Amino acid sequence: MTEETVLEARQSLVRLWPAEIPLNAALDWPIMSADGAVLFDAGAVVPDVAARDFMFQHFEPHRAVQEPARAVSQDADVSGDQPLSLDDIGLTIGARVGLRGTGGTGSAMYASRVIGFSTPRRNGERSLFVTQPLMTGFDPLDLNVGEQVDLVALTGRGVFRFACTVDAICREPFNYAVLSAPGAIRRLRTRKFARMPTRLAAHFSAHGSTDVPELGRVSDISPYGMSLTVAKPAARIGDKLALSFQFSTDGVDVKIDTIAIVRHVGAPEPGTGHVAYGLEFEALEPSQRIALKSFMAEHS
């Protein structure tokens, strides 16, 4: 096993105190939680004392300070898990998969469907046939022969992540791709999608308003909704909120901007007046729902 030395630039997070955060003025630097999630981007505004107090009550605000690059030893990743095969996944024709290319698409995950499998080879491996990956609001993802793609599959047996190589691109009778047999299949967790306790930052505003989005705390989440604690409750049951939040799954940052419907308004918390909204996502892109399920599977 070979070992190589690389330079790694690290960001150190430094704890902030309330007096260090200006109010009603554009921030010169982003404010982050202890795990690196962005609470307020650079240029955003913390509007008042109530918003600042809410942030400190529900999160641990930090700012990033760049450290000098340092030499680190990088070794091959070794997993003790038993190798999994395509048969172990339980993937079927018509199953939805999330697919991320390695071209100029960044970390975006597109939605695709399995439309077939090749005849098993002598070693049991089978190629995968999938529709051209799509994401609403974006052009279809153009794949290139020889390109490696990352996939997430959600089946009745769990959530799986694996890589394939694009073996062929077909245009007739419709656009689809032939992928190599999956390699390095990993089971993330047993499939479990009840609401999962979490602590994520989210920004929200009344749908259609031009107000500056407020900061809220996600205390639990599911593929269909979340509980969002807010500092100054103003929404009523049936109202719609423009909602933005982000998370990381398998080292990939995913940002979701969506509309949520207020289905429940909780009682004010004693002492703070903070209220928890029960929200239902009006619609999530298939690729976003896949990424969210992947995140939940990793942390459940």
XYZ file of C-alpha atoms in Angstrom:
300
model
C 0.000 0.000 0.000
C 1.498 3.325 -1.035
C 1.381 6.443 1.046
C 1.658 9.986 -0.277
C 2.094 13.321 1.432
C -0.114 16.235 0.430
C -0.663 19.796 1.606
C -4.016 20.406 3.225
C -5.415 23.882 3.880
C -7.685 23.902 6.923
C -10.189 26.389 8.230
C -10.224 26.895 11.960
C -13.522 27.956 13.515
C -13.306 30.614 16.216
C -16.182 31.057 18.663
C -18.038 34.367 18.389
C -19.610 36.424 21.138
C -22.714 38.618 20.778
C -20.763 41.896 20.949
C -18.692 40.827 17.928
C -21.710 40.620 15.627
C -22.938 43.899 14.126
C -26.673 44.485 13.883
C -28.520 45.813 10.840
C -25.299 45.962 8.816
C -23.829 43.747 6.112
C -21.485 41.118 7.548
C -17.875 41.155 6.365
C -17.596 37.402 6.965
C -19.974 34.449 7.214
C -21.250 33.214 10.553
C -21.097 29.429 10.937
C -22.294 26.861 13.436
C -19.798 24.632 15.236
C -20.128 21.967 12.530
C -19.391 24.445 9.733
C -22.963 25.039 8.523
C -23.580 28.596 7.358
C -25.937 30.596 9.590
C -25.473 33.949 7.822
C -23.474 34.429 4.621
C -21.032 37.286 4.184
C -23.072 40.305 3.122
C -26.178 39.113 4.988
C -27.709 41.151 7.791
C -28.500 40.191 11.380
C -31.439 42.573 11.761
C -31.842 43.046 15.499
C -31.083 41.863 19.029
C -33.908 39.313 18.961
C -32.439 37.623 15.868
C -28.971 37.622 17.383
C -30.228 36.219 20.692
C -32.116 33.473 18.850
C -28.943 32.494 17.001
C -26.948 32.197 20.231
C -29.705 30.285 22.037
C -30.019 27.619 19.327
C -26.551 27.490 17.754
C -22.912 28.151 18.601
C -21.883 30.937 16.200
C -18.322 30.840 14.857
C -16.276 32.533 12.157
C -13.682 30.836 9.980
C -10.002 31.669 10.131
C -7.745 30.217 7.458
C -4.779 28.255 8.804
C -1.529 27.695 6.897
C -1.418 24.599 4.738
C 0.142 21.619 6.461
C 1.546 18.327 5.292
C -0.682 15.346 5.855
C -0.263 11.669 5.128
C -2.888 10.302 2.794
C -3.394 6.558 2.613
C -5.816 4.449 0.675
C -9.271 4.059 2.205
C -9.736 0.547 3.511
C -13.180 -0.766 4.413
C -13.828 -3.893 6.411
C -17.332 -4.303 4.998
C -18.157 -7.338 2.904
C -18.322 -6.430 -0.823
C -21.872 -5.925 -2.058
C -23.219 -6.770 -5.497
C -26.034 -5.394 -7.631
C -28.221 -8.282 -6.458
C -27.656 -7.252 -2.827
C -29.103 -3.791 -3.514
C -32.450 -5.082 -4.723
C -32.545 -2.525 -7.553
C -35.437 -3.085 -9.975
C -36.521 -1.672 -13.328
C -38.311 1.620 -12.766
C -36.407 2.400 -9.547
C -35.358 6.004 -9.110
C -31.688 6.749 -8.548
C -29.767 9.942 -7.902
C -26.837 10.508 -10.235
C -23.998 13.002 -10.017
C -21.548 13.475 -12.884
C -17.932 14.568 -12.718
C -18.145 17.251 -15.409
C -19.071 20.879 -14.857
C -22.130 20.156 -12.707
C -20.474 20.613 -9.328
C -22.165 18.665 -6.568
C -25.647 18.722 -8.139
C -27.495 15.413 -8.013
C -29.864 14.659 -10.878
C -32.761 12.203 -10.959
C -32.768 9.159 -13.222
C -34.580 5.837 -13.509
C -33.350 2.300 -14.081
C -34.724 0.947 -17.363
C -32.834 -2.334 -17.656
C -29.861 -4.591 -16.955
C -27.510 -6.507 -19.204
C -27.274 -10.297 -19.217
C -24.988 -11.415 -16.350
C -21.382 -12.021 -17.355
C -19.349 -15.015 -16.200
C -18.377 -13.185 -13.023
C -22.024 -12.262 -12.382
C -21.595 -8.555 -13.150
C -24.332 -6.736 -15.053
C -24.385 -3.341 -16.744
C -27.024 -0.794 -15.779
C -29.302 1.073 -18.222
C -30.600 4.440 -16.958
C -32.558 7.352 -18.408
C -30.785 10.627 -19.086
C -30.499 12.411 -15.704
C -32.836 15.380 -15.252
C -33.372 18.209 -12.796
C -36.225 20.707 -13.105
C -34.954 24.143 -14.071
C -31.731 22.789 -15.560
C -30.740 21.294 -18.889
C -30.536 17.477 -18.950
C -27.180 16.209 -17.721
C -24.940 15.347 -20.662
C -22.728 12.375 -19.855
C -19.569 11.379 -21.686
C -18.335 7.887 -22.486
C -15.602 6.955 -20.008
C -16.838 9.413 -17.375
C -17.290 8.131 -13.829
C -20.594 8.903 -12.142
C -21.725 8.576 -8.537
C -25.143 7.106 -7.788
C -27.447 6.819 -4.781
C -30.112 4.114 -4.868
C -33.012 3.823 -2.430
C -34.634 0.415 -2.306
C -36.604 -1.667 0.153
C -33.277 -3.018 1.449
C -31.694 0.303 2.329
C -29.800 3.275 0.921
C -26.776 2.454 -1.242
C -24.044 4.546 -2.834
C -21.805 3.341 -5.640
C -19.849 4.427 -8.721
C -20.149 3.423 -12.364
C -18.406 4.292 -15.609
C -20.413 5.487 -18.609
C -19.948 2.768 -21.228
C -22.293 4.111 -23.903
C -24.680 6.961 -24.710
C -27.787 6.065 -26.742
C -30.199 8.433 -28.524
C -32.755 5.976 -29.899
C -35.578 5.398 -29.183
C -34.881 8.003 -26.457
C -31.878 9.314 -24.534
C -30.374 6.833 -22.107
C -26.982 5.688 -20.839
C -25.342 2.305 -20.377
C -23.315 2.186 -17.168
C -20.713 -0.333 -16.115
C -21.368 -2.805 -13.324
C -21.443 -0.885 -10.012
C -18.183 -0.734 -8.116
C -17.488 -0.182 -4.397
C -21.134 -0.458 -3.330
C -21.697 0.877 0.187
C -24.804 0.488 2.312
C -25.327 3.726 4.217
C -27.885 2.614 6.773
C -31.036 0.567 7.057
C -33.843 2.467 5.416
C -35.668 4.481 8.031
C -37.533 7.663 7.180
C -39.518 8.660 10.224
C -38.769 12.206 11.364
C -35.180 12.394 12.489
C -33.992 14.737 15.267
C -31.391 17.157 13.984
C -30.033 20.673 14.447
C -29.834 22.465 11.134
C -29.992 26.143 10.301
C -32.718 27.270 7.910
C -33.694 30.641 6.478
C -37.315 31.461 5.775
C -39.675 34.249 4.795
C -43.324 34.547 3.866
C -43.803 33.158 0.372
C -43.899 36.006 -2.133
C -42.617 38.650 0.278
C -39.493 40.753 -0.209
C -38.575 40.616 3.476
C -35.055 39.636 4.476
C -35.153 35.900 5.343
C -35.055 35.069 9.056
C -32.968 32.395 10.748
C -34.711 29.344 12.185
C -33.625 26.024 13.701
C -34.653 22.681 12.233
C -35.213 20.330 15.176
C -36.481 17.337 13.198
C -36.826 16.509 9.532
C -38.259 13.919 7.165
C -38.394 13.632 3.367
C -41.779 15.356 3.524
C -41.457 18.085 6.139
C -39.755 19.462 9.215
C -40.218 21.131 12.572
C -38.836 24.665 12.422
C -38.357 26.786 15.559
C -38.576 30.541 14.935
C -37.864 33.605 17.064
C -40.785 35.811 16.051
C -43.810 33.721 14.993
C -46.083 35.411 12.481
C -47.326 32.589 10.226
C -50.652 30.843 10.604
C -51.790 27.364 9.619
C -52.054 27.186 5.841
C -49.520 29.943 5.178
C -46.630 29.245 2.837
C -42.976 29.949 3.605
C -40.018 30.263 1.250
C -37.505 27.952 2.887
C -33.778 27.448 2.380
C -31.486 25.013 4.185
C -28.415 22.944 3.487
C -26.756 19.778 4.696
C -23.924 17.471 3.760
C -24.260 13.852 2.704
C -21.226 11.699 1.981
C -19.046 14.817 1.904
C -21.228 16.623 -0.655
C -22.926 19.909 0.277
C -26.580 20.031 -0.765
C -28.664 23.222 -0.686
C -32.440 23.081 -0.898
C -34.680 26.039 -1.713
C -38.337 25.133 -1.552
C -41.810 26.187 -0.443
C -43.260 24.774 2.769
C -46.831 24.883 4.062
C -47.448 25.599 7.749
C -49.482 22.649 9.059
C -49.068 23.289 12.790
C -48.143 26.216 15.036
C -46.917 25.205 18.477
C -47.349 26.992 21.786
C -44.769 29.656 22.648
C -41.809 28.414 24.673
C -41.820 29.780 28.244
C -39.315 32.572 28.686
C -38.396 33.031 25.028
C -41.662 33.107 23.111
C -40.082 30.962 20.398
C -42.530 28.810 18.459
C -42.130 25.596 16.463
C -43.846 25.384 13.081
C -44.788 21.999 11.672
C -43.992 22.360 7.967
C -44.865 20.218 4.961
C -42.736 20.569 1.842
C -44.991 21.635 -1.002
C -42.657 20.033 -3.519
C -39.093 18.749 -3.598
C -37.171 17.847 -6.711
C -36.676 14.062 -6.932
C -32.925 14.608 -6.726
C -33.360 16.719 -3.574
C -35.541 14.077 -1.936
C -32.955 11.420 -2.754
C -30.195 13.558 -1.216
C -32.314 14.211 1.885
C -33.036 10.493 2.323
C -29.340 9.803 1.947
C -28.581 12.364 4.671
C -31.168 10.814 6.997
C -29.879 7.312 6.341
C -26.361 8.402 7.262
C -27.443 10.013 10.530
C -30.342 7.875 11.716
